[in-house]
PDB file of C-alpha atoms in Angstrom:
ATOM      1  CA  UNK F  21       1.672  22.920 -25.139  1.00 63.00           C
ATOM      2  CA  UNK F  22       1.050  23.691 -21.489  1.00 75.00           C
ATOM      3  CA  UNK F  23       0.707  20.112 -20.339  1.00 76.00           C
ATOM      4  CA  UNK F  24       1.069  16.517 -21.480  1.00 88.00           C
ATOM      5  CA  UNK F  25      -1.412  15.362 -18.833  1.00 94.00           C
ATOM      6  CA  UNK F  26      -4.409  13.842 -20.576  1.00 95.00           C
ATOM      7  CA  UNK F  27      -7.802  12.362 -19.767  1.00 96.00           C
ATOM      8  CA  UNK F  28      -6.070   9.084 -20.549  1.00 96.00           C
ATOM      9  CA  UNK F  29      -3.457   9.797 -17.878  1.00 96.00           C
ATOM     10  CA  UNK F  30      -6.221   9.883 -15.289  1.00 96.00           C
ATOM     11  CA  UNK F  31      -7.673   6.669 -16.713  1.00 97.00           C
ATOM     12  CA  UNK F  32      -4.269   5.020 -16.345  1.00 96.00           C
ATOM     13  CA  UNK F  33      -3.770   6.183 -12.762  1.00 96.00           C
ATOM     14  CA  UNK F  34      -7.323   5.211 -11.769  1.00 94.00           C
ATOM     15  CA  UNK F  35      -6.880   1.734 -13.257  1.00 94.00           C
ATOM     16  CA  UNK F  36      -3.299   1.000 -12.175  1.00 92.00           C
ATOM     17  CA  UNK F  37      -2.721   3.044  -9.029  1.00 88.00           C
ATOM     18  CA  UNK F  38      -6.054   4.282  -7.701  1.00 85.00           C
ATOM     19  CA  UNK F  39      -4.522   4.781  -4.252  1.00 88.00           C
ATOM     20  CA  UNK F  40      -2.380   7.494  -5.868  1.00 94.00           C
ATOM     21  CA  UNK F  41      -5.271   9.183  -7.696  1.00 94.00           C
ATOM     22  CA  UNK F  42      -5.971  11.834  -5.094  1.00 93.00           C
ATOM     23  CA  UNK F  43      -2.308  12.774  -4.786  1.00 95.00           C
ATOM     24  CA  UNK F  44      -1.958  12.875  -8.559  1.00 96.00           C
ATOM     25  CA  UNK F  45      -5.116  14.990  -8.959  1.00 95.00           C
ATOM     26  CA  UNK F  46      -3.911  17.415  -6.299  1.00 94.00           C
ATOM     27  CA  UNK F  47      -0.601  17.711  -8.145  1.00 95.00           C
ATOM     28  CA  UNK F  48      -2.374  18.497 -11.428  1.00 96.00           C
ATOM     29  CA  UNK F  49      -4.557  21.120  -9.746  1.00 95.00           C
ATOM     30  CA  UNK F  50      -1.536  22.663  -8.011  1.00 95.00           C
ATOM     31  CA  UNK F  51       0.274  22.887 -11.318  1.00 93.00           C
ATOM     32  CA  UNK F  52      -2.499  24.035 -13.648  1.00 94.00           C
ATOM     33  CA  UNK F  53      -5.444  25.305 -11.600  1.00 94.00           C
ATOM     34  CA  UNK F  54      -4.123  26.428  -8.182  1.00 93.00           C
ATOM     35  CA  UNK F  55      -6.986  28.925  -7.869  1.00 92.00           C
ATOM     36  CA  UNK F  56      -9.369  26.002  -7.421  1.00 91.00           C
ATOM     37  CA  UNK F  57      -8.038  25.290  -3.954  1.00 82.00           C
ATOM     38  CA  UNK F  58     -10.024  28.324  -2.857  1.00 79.00           C
ATOM     39  CA  UNK F  59     -13.275  26.608  -3.949  1.00 77.00           C
ATOM     40  CA  UNK F  60     -15.473  24.488  -1.697  1.00 77.00           C
ATOM     41  CA  UNK F  61     -15.755  21.576  -4.127  1.00 87.00           C
ATOM     42  CA  UNK F  62     -12.258  21.502  -5.610  1.00 90.00           C
ATOM     43  CA  UNK F  63     -12.531  18.276  -7.596  1.00 92.00           C
ATOM     44  CA  UNK F  64     -15.935  19.176  -9.018  1.00 92.00           C
ATOM     45  CA  UNK F  65     -14.582  22.578 -10.018  1.00 93.00           C
ATOM     46  CA  UNK F  66     -11.568  20.856 -11.568  1.00 95.00           C
ATOM     47  CA  UNK F  67     -13.816  18.712 -13.750  1.00 96.00           C
ATOM     48  CA  UNK F  68     -15.855  21.813 -14.590  1.00 96.00           C
ATOM     49  CA  UNK F  69     -12.903  23.864 -15.867  1.00 96.00           C
ATOM     50  CA  UNK F  70     -11.534  20.912 -17.840  1.00 97.00           C
ATOM     51  CA  UNK F  71     -14.924  20.445 -19.495  1.00 98.00           C
ATOM     52  CA  UNK F  72     -15.271  24.155 -20.271  1.00 97.00           C
ATOM     53  CA  UNK F  73     -11.794  24.404 -21.779  1.00 96.00           C
ATOM     54  CA  UNK F  74     -12.540  21.385 -23.970  1.00 97.00           C
ATOM     55  CA  UNK F  75     -15.862  22.849 -25.137  1.00 98.00           C
ATOM     56  CA  UNK F  76     -14.131  26.081 -26.105  1.00 98.00           C
ATOM     57  CA  UNK F  77     -11.453  24.162 -27.999  1.00 97.00           C
ATOM     58  CA  UNK F  78     -13.862  22.018 -30.024  1.00 98.00           C
ATOM     59  CA  UNK F  79     -16.156  24.960 -30.792  1.00 98.00           C
ATOM     60  CA  UNK F  80     -13.081  26.734 -32.127  1.00 97.00           C
ATOM     61  CA  UNK F  81     -12.404  23.735 -34.368  1.00 97.00           C
ATOM     62  CA  UNK F  82     -15.953  23.939 -35.698  1.00 98.00           C
ATOM     63  CA  UNK F  83     -15.490  27.660 -36.257  1.00 98.00           C
ATOM     64  CA  UNK F  84     -12.726  27.135 -38.830  1.00 98.00           C
ATOM     65  CA  UNK F  85     -13.730  23.738 -40.231  1.00 97.00           C
ATOM     66  CA  UNK F  86     -10.980  21.779 -38.502  1.00 96.00           C
ATOM     67  CA  UNK F  87     -11.183  17.990 -38.311  1.00 95.00           C
ATOM     68  CA  UNK F  88      -8.882  16.595 -35.629  1.00 93.00           C
ATOM     69  CA  UNK F  89      -9.153  13.018 -36.812  1.00 91.00           C
ATOM     70  CA  UNK F  90      -8.288  11.058 -33.681  1.00 91.00           C
ATOM     71  CA  UNK F  91     -10.118  12.428 -30.625  1.00 93.00           C
ATOM     72  CA  UNK F  92      -9.436   9.637 -28.152  1.00 93.00           C
ATOM     73  CA  UNK F  93      -8.908  10.266 -24.433  1.00 95.00           C
ATOM     74  CA  UNK F  94      -5.154   9.973 -24.802  1.00 93.00           C
ATOM     75  CA  UNK F  95      -5.140  12.958 -27.148  1.00 93.00           C
ATOM     76  CA  UNK F  96      -7.192  15.282 -24.937  1.00 93.00           C
ATOM     77  CA  UNK F  97      -5.198  17.497 -22.581  1.00 94.00           C
ATOM     78  CA  UNK F  98      -6.679  18.680 -19.301  1.00 94.00           C
ATOM     79  CA  UNK F  99      -6.024  22.321 -20.218  1.00 90.00           C
ATOM     80  CA  UNK F 100      -7.949  22.706 -23.465  1.00 89.00           C
ATOM     81  CA  UNK F 101      -5.300  21.540 -25.889  1.00 88.00           C
ATOM     82  CA  UNK F 102      -4.870  18.381 -27.899  1.00 89.00           C
ATOM     83  CA  UNK F 103      -2.282  15.998 -29.328  1.00 83.00           C
ATOM     84  CA  UNK F 104      -1.626  13.925 -32.454  1.00 81.00           C
ATOM     85  CA  UNK F 105      -2.097  16.133 -35.492  1.00 77.00           C
ATOM     86  CA  UNK F 106      -1.242  13.354 -37.966  1.00 77.00           C
ATOM     87  CA  UNK F 107      -4.737  12.743 -39.405  1.00 84.00           C
ATOM     88  CA  UNK F 108      -6.014  16.319 -39.049  1.00 88.00           C
ATOM     89  CA  UNK F 109      -7.080  18.578 -41.910  1.00 91.00           C
ATOM     90  CA  UNK F 110      -9.429  21.433 -42.726  1.00 95.00           C
ATOM     91  CA  UNK F 111     -12.787  20.833 -44.372  1.00 95.00           C
ATOM     92  CA  UNK F 112     -13.371  22.468 -47.748  1.00 96.00           C
ATOM     93  CA  UNK F 113     -16.948  21.706 -48.813  1.00 96.00           C
ATOM     94  CA  UNK F 114     -19.365  21.610 -45.880  1.00 97.00           C
ATOM     95  CA  UNK F 115     -20.111  18.041 -44.953  1.00 96.00           C
ATOM     96  CA  UNK F 116     -20.523  16.925 -41.362  1.00 97.00           C
ATOM     97  CA  UNK F 117     -19.340  13.437 -42.371  1.00 95.00           C
ATOM     98  CA  UNK F 118     -15.966  14.764 -43.525  1.00 94.00           C
ATOM     99  CA  UNK F 119     -13.155  12.381 -42.538  1.00 92.00           C
ATOM    100  CA  UNK F 120      -9.543  12.548 -43.707  1.00 88.00           C
ATOM    101  CA  UNK F 121      -7.910   9.725 -41.755  1.00 86.00           C
ATOM    102  CA  UNK F 122      -7.816   6.400 -43.589  1.00 84.00           C
ATOM    103  CA  UNK F 123      -7.979   4.506 -40.283  1.00 84.00           C
ATOM    104  CA  UNK F 124     -11.289   6.133 -39.287  1.00 86.00           C
ATOM    105  CA  UNK F 125     -13.363   3.654 -41.280  1.00 86.00           C
ATOM    106  CA  UNK F 126     -16.691   4.457 -39.622  1.00 90.00           C
ATOM    107  CA  UNK F 127     -16.443   8.237 -39.260  1.00 90.00           C
ATOM    108  CA  UNK F 128     -16.153   8.229 -35.480  1.00 92.00           C
ATOM    109  CA  UNK F 129     -14.057  11.397 -35.583  1.00 93.00           C
ATOM    110  CA  UNK F 130     -15.810  13.092 -38.502  1.00 95.00           C
ATOM    111  CA  UNK F 131     -16.259  16.862 -38.454  1.00 96.00           C
ATOM    112  CA  UNK F 132     -19.847  16.625 -37.214  1.00 97.00           C
ATOM    113  CA  UNK F 133     -19.051  13.956 -34.614  1.00 97.00           C
ATOM    114  CA  UNK F 134     -16.504  15.997 -32.696  1.00 97.00           C
ATOM    115  CA  UNK F 135     -19.130  17.268 -30.279  1.00 98.00           C
ATOM    116  CA  UNK F 136     -20.552  13.846 -29.244  1.00 98.00           C
ATOM    117  CA  UNK F 137     -17.055  12.351 -29.110  1.00 97.00           C
ATOM    118  CA  UNK F 138     -16.017  15.135 -26.740  1.00 98.00           C
ATOM    119  CA  UNK F 139     -18.989  14.260 -24.525  1.00 98.00           C
ATOM    120  CA  UNK F 140     -17.927  10.590 -24.592  1.00 98.00           C
ATOM    121  CA  UNK F 141     -14.355  11.534 -23.634  1.00 97.00           C
ATOM    122  CA  UNK F 142     -15.589  13.647 -20.732  1.00 98.00           C
ATOM    123  CA  UNK F 143     -17.701  10.753 -19.501  1.00 97.00           C
ATOM    124  CA  UNK F 144     -14.554   8.602 -19.419  1.00 97.00           C
ATOM    125  CA  UNK F 145     -12.702  11.376 -17.587  1.00 97.00           C
ATOM    126  CA  UNK F 146     -15.484  11.578 -14.997  1.00 96.00           C
ATOM    127  CA  UNK F 147     -15.321   7.804 -14.543  1.00 95.00           C
ATOM    128  CA  UNK F 148     -11.573   8.047 -13.969  1.00 96.00           C
ATOM    129  CA  UNK F 149     -12.226  10.542 -11.173  1.00 94.00           C
ATOM    130  CA  UNK F 150     -14.829   8.295  -9.559  1.00 90.00           C
ATOM    131  CA  UNK F 151     -12.378   6.709  -7.025  1.00 89.00           C
ATOM    132  CA  UNK F 152     -12.026  10.183  -5.504  1.00 89.00           C
ATOM    133  CA  UNK F 153     -15.606   9.786  -4.306  1.00 83.00           C
ATOM    134  CA  UNK F 154     -14.435   7.314  -1.672  1.00 75.00           C
ATOM    135  CA  UNK F 155     -11.289   9.277  -0.829  1.00 70.00           C
ATOM    136  CA  UNK F 156     -12.891  12.711  -0.374  1.00 73.00           C
ATOM    137  CA  UNK F 157     -16.220  14.410   0.175  1.00 74.00           C
ATOM    138  CA  UNK F 158     -16.904  14.285  -3.576  1.00 77.00           C
ATOM    139  CA  UNK F 159     -19.922  12.338  -4.811  1.00 82.00           C
ATOM    140  CA  UNK F 160     -20.195  10.891  -8.306  1.00 86.00           C
ATOM    141  CA  UNK F 161     -23.614  12.496  -8.599  1.00 90.00           C
ATOM    142  CA  UNK F 162     -21.890  15.886  -8.528  1.00 89.00           C
ATOM    143  CA  UNK F 163     -19.733  14.935 -11.499  1.00 92.00           C
ATOM    144  CA  UNK F 164     -22.784  13.595 -13.328  1.00 93.00           C
ATOM    145  CA  UNK F 165     -24.589  16.858 -12.646  1.00 95.00           C
ATOM    146  CA  UNK F 166     -21.732  18.738 -14.308  1.00 95.00           C
ATOM    147  CA  UNK F 167     -21.851  16.362 -17.273  1.00 96.00           C
ATOM    148  CA  UNK F 168     -25.572  17.014 -17.572  1.00 97.00           C
ATOM    149  CA  UNK F 169     -24.710  20.675 -18.252  1.00 98.00           C
ATOM    150  CA  UNK F 170     -22.608  19.729 -21.279  1.00 98.00           C
ATOM    151  CA  UNK F 171     -25.270  20.015 -23.995  1.00 98.00           C
ATOM    152  CA  UNK F 172     -26.575  23.403 -22.881  1.00 98.00           C
ATOM    153  CA  UNK F 173     -23.094  24.809 -22.394  1.00 98.00           C
ATOM    154  CA  UNK F 174     -21.897  23.524 -25.749  1.00 98.00           C
ATOM    155  CA  UNK F 175     -24.986  24.949 -27.446  1.00 98.00           C
ATOM    156  CA  UNK F 176     -24.428  28.348 -25.850  1.00 97.00           C
ATOM    157  CA  UNK F 177     -20.782  28.411 -26.915  1.00 98.00           C
ATOM    158  CA  UNK F 178     -21.530  27.129 -30.403  1.00 98.00           C
ATOM    159  CA  UNK F 179     -24.398  29.478 -31.203  1.00 98.00           C
ATOM    160  CA  UNK F 180     -22.478  32.484 -29.866  1.00 97.00           C
ATOM    161  CA  UNK F 181     -19.610  31.520 -32.167  1.00 98.00           C
ATOM    162  CA  UNK F 182     -21.826  30.976 -35.223  1.00 98.00           C
ATOM    163  CA  UNK F 183     -23.705  34.231 -34.674  1.00 98.00           C
ATOM    164  CA  UNK F 184     -20.391  36.057 -34.611  1.00 97.00           C
ATOM    165  CA  UNK F 185     -19.310  34.309 -37.830  1.00 98.00           C
ATOM    166  CA  UNK F 186     -22.519  35.629 -39.381  1.00 98.00           C
ATOM    167  CA  UNK F 187     -21.889  39.117 -38.042  1.00 98.00           C
ATOM    168  CA  UNK F 188     -24.808  38.986 -35.590  1.00 97.00           C
ATOM    169  CA  UNK F 189     -24.036  41.019 -32.507  1.00 93.00           C
ATOM    170  CA  UNK F 190     -26.974  39.945 -30.344  1.00 88.00           C
ATOM    171  CA  UNK F 191     -28.223  36.651 -28.949  1.00 87.00           C
ATOM    172  CA  UNK F 192     -31.434  34.872 -29.834  1.00 91.00           C
ATOM    173  CA  UNK F 193     -30.887  34.100 -33.514  1.00 96.00           C
ATOM    174  CA  UNK F 194     -30.476  30.343 -33.135  1.00 97.00           C
ATOM    175  CA  UNK F 195     -33.258  29.589 -35.639  1.00 97.00           C
ATOM    176  CA  UNK F 196     -31.544  31.692 -38.288  1.00 97.00           C
ATOM    177  CA  UNK F 197     -28.243  29.948 -37.576  1.00 98.00           C
ATOM    178  CA  UNK F 198     -30.011  26.596 -37.972  1.00 98.00           C
ATOM    179  CA  UNK F 199     -31.489  27.738 -41.279  1.00 98.00           C
ATOM    180  CA  UNK F 200     -28.042  28.757 -42.468  1.00 98.00           C
ATOM    181  CA  UNK F 201     -26.558  25.406 -41.409  1.00 98.00           C
ATOM    182  CA  UNK F 202     -29.330  23.565 -43.257  1.00 98.00           C
ATOM    183  CA  UNK F 203     -28.428  25.525 -46.393  1.00 98.00           C
ATOM    184  CA  UNK F 204     -24.789  24.466 -45.967  1.00 98.00           C
ATOM    185  CA  UNK F 205     -25.807  20.815 -45.550  1.00 98.00           C
ATOM    186  CA  UNK F 206     -27.953  20.949 -48.685  1.00 98.00           C
ATOM    187  CA  UNK F 207     -25.495  22.760 -50.930  1.00 98.00           C
ATOM    188  CA  UNK F 208     -22.142  21.525 -49.574  1.00 97.00           C
ATOM    189  CA  UNK F 209     -20.808  25.026 -50.237  1.00 97.00           C
ATOM    190  CA  UNK F 210     -17.196  25.786 -49.405  1.00 97.00           C
ATOM    191  CA  UNK F 211     -17.305  26.464 -45.672  1.00 98.00           C
ATOM    192  CA  UNK F 212     -14.594  29.125 -45.456  1.00 97.00           C
ATOM    193  CA  UNK F 213     -15.572  31.007 -48.598  1.00 97.00           C
ATOM    194  CA  UNK F 214     -19.282  31.133 -47.747  1.00 98.00           C
ATOM    195  CA  UNK F 215     -18.650  33.584 -44.917  1.00 98.00           C
ATOM    196  CA  UNK F 216     -16.359  35.692 -47.090  1.00 96.00           C
ATOM    197  CA  UNK F 217     -19.017  35.782 -49.813  1.00 97.00           C
ATOM    198  CA  UNK F 218     -21.651  36.860 -47.285  1.00 97.00           C
ATOM    199  CA  UNK F 219     -19.367  39.667 -46.178  1.00 95.00           C
ATOM    200  CA  UNK F 220     -18.362  40.771 -49.685  1.00 93.00           C
ATOM    201  CA  UNK F 221     -20.774  39.553 -52.394  1.00 95.00           C
ATOM    202  CA  UNK F 222     -19.454  38.447 -55.807  1.00 93.00           C
ATOM    203  CA  UNK F 223     -16.029  37.664 -54.395  1.00 92.00           C
ATOM    204  CA  UNK F 224     -16.162  34.090 -55.679  1.00 93.00           C
ATOM    205  CA  UNK F 225     -17.328  32.802 -59.040  1.00 91.00           C
ATOM    206  CA  UNK F 226     -19.235  29.854 -57.617  1.00 94.00           C
ATOM    207  CA  UNK F 227     -22.731  28.980 -58.898  1.00 96.00           C
ATOM    208  CA  UNK F 228     -23.904  28.128 -55.382  1.00 96.00           C
ATOM    209  CA  UNK F 229     -23.560  31.811 -54.453  1.00 97.00           C
ATOM    210  CA  UNK F 230     -25.547  32.977 -57.482  1.00 96.00           C
ATOM    211  CA  UNK F 231     -28.846  31.327 -56.578  1.00 97.00           C
ATOM    212  CA  UNK F 232     -32.017  33.061 -55.458  1.00 97.00           C
ATOM    213  CA  UNK F 233     -32.014  30.918 -52.322  1.00 97.00           C
ATOM    214  CA  UNK F 234     -28.596  32.216 -51.302  1.00 98.00           C
ATOM    215  CA  UNK F 235     -29.659  35.799 -51.964  1.00 97.00           C
ATOM    216  CA  UNK F 236     -32.771  35.343 -49.831  1.00 97.00           C
ATOM    217  CA  UNK F 237     -30.680  33.848 -47.041  1.00 97.00           C
ATOM    218  CA  UNK F 238     -28.225  36.709 -47.256  1.00 97.00           C
ATOM    219  CA  UNK F 239     -31.090  39.233 -47.025  1.00 97.00           C
ATOM    220  CA  UNK F 240     -32.339  37.539 -43.844  1.00 97.00           C
ATOM    221  CA  UNK F 241     -28.868  37.619 -42.353  1.00 98.00           C
ATOM    222  CA  UNK F 242     -28.321  41.234 -43.386  1.00 97.00           C
ATOM    223  CA  UNK F 243     -31.461  42.250 -41.489  1.00 96.00           C
ATOM    224  CA  UNK F 244     -29.887  41.237 -38.178  1.00 96.00           C
ATOM    225  CA  UNK F 245     -26.190  40.789 -38.880  1.00 95.00           C
ATOM    226  CA  UNK F 246     -23.381  40.633 -41.454  1.00 97.00           C
ATOM    227  CA  UNK F 247     -21.400  43.130 -39.396  1.00 97.00           C
ATOM    228  CA  UNK F 248     -18.030  43.151 -41.160  1.00 95.00           C
ATOM    229  CA  UNK F 249     -16.026  43.961 -38.060  1.00 95.00           C
ATOM    230  CA  UNK F 250     -17.440  40.988 -36.175  1.00 96.00           C
ATOM    231  CA  UNK F 251     -17.045  38.669 -39.144  1.00 97.00           C
ATOM    232  CA  UNK F 252     -13.442  39.611 -39.836  1.00 96.00           C
ATOM    233  CA  UNK F 253     -12.471  38.715 -36.274  1.00 96.00           C
ATOM    234  CA  UNK F 254     -13.542  35.092 -36.537  1.00 98.00           C
ATOM    235  CA  UNK F 255     -13.631  34.117 -40.220  1.00 98.00           C
ATOM    236  CA  UNK F 256     -10.248  33.182 -41.667  1.00 97.00           C
ATOM    237  CA  UNK F 257      -9.525  34.382 -45.176  1.00 96.00           C
ATOM    238  CA  UNK F 258      -7.253  31.421 -45.744  1.00 96.00           C
ATOM    239  CA  UNK F 259      -6.980  27.881 -44.430  1.00 96.00           C
ATOM    240  CA  UNK F 260      -4.264  25.303 -45.208  1.00 95.00           C
ATOM    241  CA  UNK F 261      -6.222  23.625 -47.967  1.00 95.00           C
ATOM    242  CA  UNK F 262      -5.192  20.026 -48.400  1.00 91.00           C
ATOM    243  CA  UNK F 263      -4.358  20.181 -52.086  1.00 93.00           C
ATOM    244  CA  UNK F 264      -2.157  23.259 -51.610  1.00 94.00           C
ATOM    245  CA  UNK F 265      -0.268  21.513 -48.810  1.00 93.00           C
ATOM    246  CA  UNK F 266       0.191  18.458 -51.044  1.00 92.00           C
ATOM    247  CA  UNK F 267       1.402  20.585 -53.958  1.00 94.00           C
ATOM    248  CA  UNK F 268       3.992  22.191 -51.688  1.00 95.00           C
ATOM    249  CA  UNK F 269       5.178  18.806 -50.434  1.00 93.00           C
ATOM    250  CA  UNK F 270       5.304  17.370 -53.955  1.00 94.00           C
ATOM    251  CA  UNK F 271       7.388  20.284 -55.212  1.00 96.00           C
ATOM    252  CA  UNK F 272       9.949  19.726 -52.475  1.00 95.00           C
ATOM    253  CA  UNK F 273      10.055  15.945 -52.936  1.00 94.00           C
ATOM    254  CA  UNK F 274      10.397  16.232 -56.711  1.00 95.00           C
ATOM    255  CA  UNK F 275      12.709  19.236 -57.044  1.00 96.00           C
ATOM    256  CA  UNK F 276      14.004  20.158 -53.588  1.00 95.00           C
ATOM    257  CA  UNK F 277      12.405  23.589 -53.999  1.00 95.00           C
ATOM    258  CA  UNK F 278      10.390  25.277 -51.239  1.00 96.00           C
ATOM    259  CA  UNK F 279       8.898  28.167 -53.197  1.00 95.00           C
ATOM    260  CA  UNK F 280       5.279  26.916 -53.034  1.00 93.00           C
ATOM    261  CA  UNK F 281       5.666  26.087 -49.355  1.00 95.00           C
ATOM    262  CA  UNK F 282       7.061  29.524 -48.563  1.00 94.00           C
ATOM    263  CA  UNK F 283       4.252  31.316 -50.440  1.00 92.00           C
ATOM    264  CA  UNK F 284       1.638  29.239 -48.657  1.00 94.00           C
ATOM    265  CA  UNK F 285       3.299  29.790 -45.295  1.00 93.00           C
ATOM    266  CA  UNK F 286       3.399  33.547 -45.871  1.00 92.00           C
ATOM    267  CA  UNK F 287      -0.364  33.583 -46.487  1.00 93.00           C
ATOM    268  CA  UNK F 288      -1.155  31.358 -43.518  1.00 94.00           C
ATOM    269  CA  UNK F 289       0.936  33.392 -41.091  1.00 94.00           C
ATOM    270  CA  UNK F 290      -1.844  36.006 -41.124  1.00 94.00           C
ATOM    271  CA  UNK F 291      -4.972  34.014 -42.076  1.00 95.00           C
ATOM    272  CA  UNK F 292      -7.414  36.766 -41.062  1.00 95.00           C
ATOM    273  CA  UNK F 293      -5.825  39.406 -43.278  1.00 92.00           C
ATOM    274  CA  UNK F 294      -7.007  39.624 -46.877  1.00 81.00           C
ATOM    275  CA  UNK F 295      -4.119  39.774 -49.286  1.00 75.00           C
ATOM    276  CA  UNK F 296      -5.914  39.055 -52.531  1.00 74.00           C
ATOM    277  CA  UNK F 297      -9.580  38.136 -52.249  1.00 64.00           C
ATOM    278  CA  UNK F 298     -10.449  35.399 -54.694  1.00 65.00           C
ATOM    279  CA  UNK F 299      -6.811  34.349 -54.965  1.00 84.00           C
ATOM    280  CA  UNK F 300      -5.555  30.825 -55.640  1.00 87.00           C
ATOM    281  CA  UNK F 301      -5.095  30.303 -51.899  1.00 92.00           C
ATOM    282  CA  UNK F 302      -8.857  30.660 -51.405  1.00 94.00           C
ATOM    283  CA  UNK F 303      -9.917  28.266 -54.118  1.00 93.00           C
ATOM    284  CA  UNK F 304     -11.248  24.875 -52.996  1.00 94.00           C
ATOM    285  CA  UNK F 305     -10.074  21.770 -54.841  1.00 92.00           C
ATOM    286  CA  UNK F 306     -12.221  19.800 -57.278  1.00 90.00           C
ATOM    287  CA  UNK F 307     -14.842  17.896 -55.310  1.00 85.00           C
ATOM    288  CA  UNK F 308     -13.374  14.561 -56.319  1.00 86.00           C
ATOM    289  CA  UNK F 309     -10.091  15.502 -54.622  1.00 87.00           C
ATOM    290  CA  UNK F 310     -11.661  15.601 -51.163  1.00 81.00           C
ATOM    291  CA  UNK F 311     -13.584  12.399 -51.839  1.00 80.00           C
ATOM    292  CA  UNK F 312     -10.298  10.515 -52.225  1.00 81.00           C
ATOM    293  CA  UNK F 313      -7.987  12.498 -49.962  1.00 85.00           C
ATOM    294  CA  UNK F 314      -6.500  11.135 -46.757  1.00 85.00           C
ATOM    295  CA  UNK F 315      -3.923  12.726 -44.493  1.00 82.00           C
ATOM    296  CA  UNK F 316      -2.801   9.444 -43.012  1.00 64.00           C
ATOM    297  CA  UNK F 317      -2.582   5.992 -44.492  1.00 56.00           C
ATOM    298  CA  UNK F 318      -2.233   2.856 -42.391  1.00 55.00           C
ATOM    299  CA  UNK F 319      -0.002   0.699 -44.557  1.00 49.00           C
TER     300      UNK F 319
END
């Protein structure tokens, strides 16, 4: 963790000590982004790099099916990192409404909501910087103009990532990516294993991969992509599947043994390296497991 300074830290300073906001912001820039002092619009550039680092972080979460679970402004660092991994988990079956935290009753931080929640957090961050508009040459319109770039910049980052996951080495295949995503939404296929099956057919004995529709989709993708080298760079072979983590914890709590934990840790230390395709570590849980599973209970 490079910094414990958060969007929420700026909110606190702006609300409680706005006369210190400029000095605090200068300190943060000196510490984390000293190169920005060479720019004409330092505070605008500061907001810009914070936004870009956050976009890259959340797109990376979407790449591997990660659900943070509690994306409030106090858990968003200004250098593209995050805090509070209590309610987090990895999605098995593709569902943009996937939530694992029992306290997230309305799905605010669901897998598919991480993009709009990031936008909301950045809006709050921009508001926290607003007092600088009266203390410097910055105008709030400049911050709003940067915010207005969010959707296009997120799209560009996201589609570049998804095209790489599908082994597509060129730009301009957004419609095909959208078609693939629609197939995932309809079938709720295992997110991680779908990309491995596209790369190496008949790896998994899953009926969803044996349909004519999947074969037709794979043929379309093969015409422009499915480059193994590209796919292997960004598609993990293994994720810490919730039920495997729970089995490891249960074994330790019941017997004091760590054998399951150690085997799982060994696999996850190199998640992009295939050790045994189709192994137990790549098998999703029964669908009813995810329907009931929570990583955090508010009792």
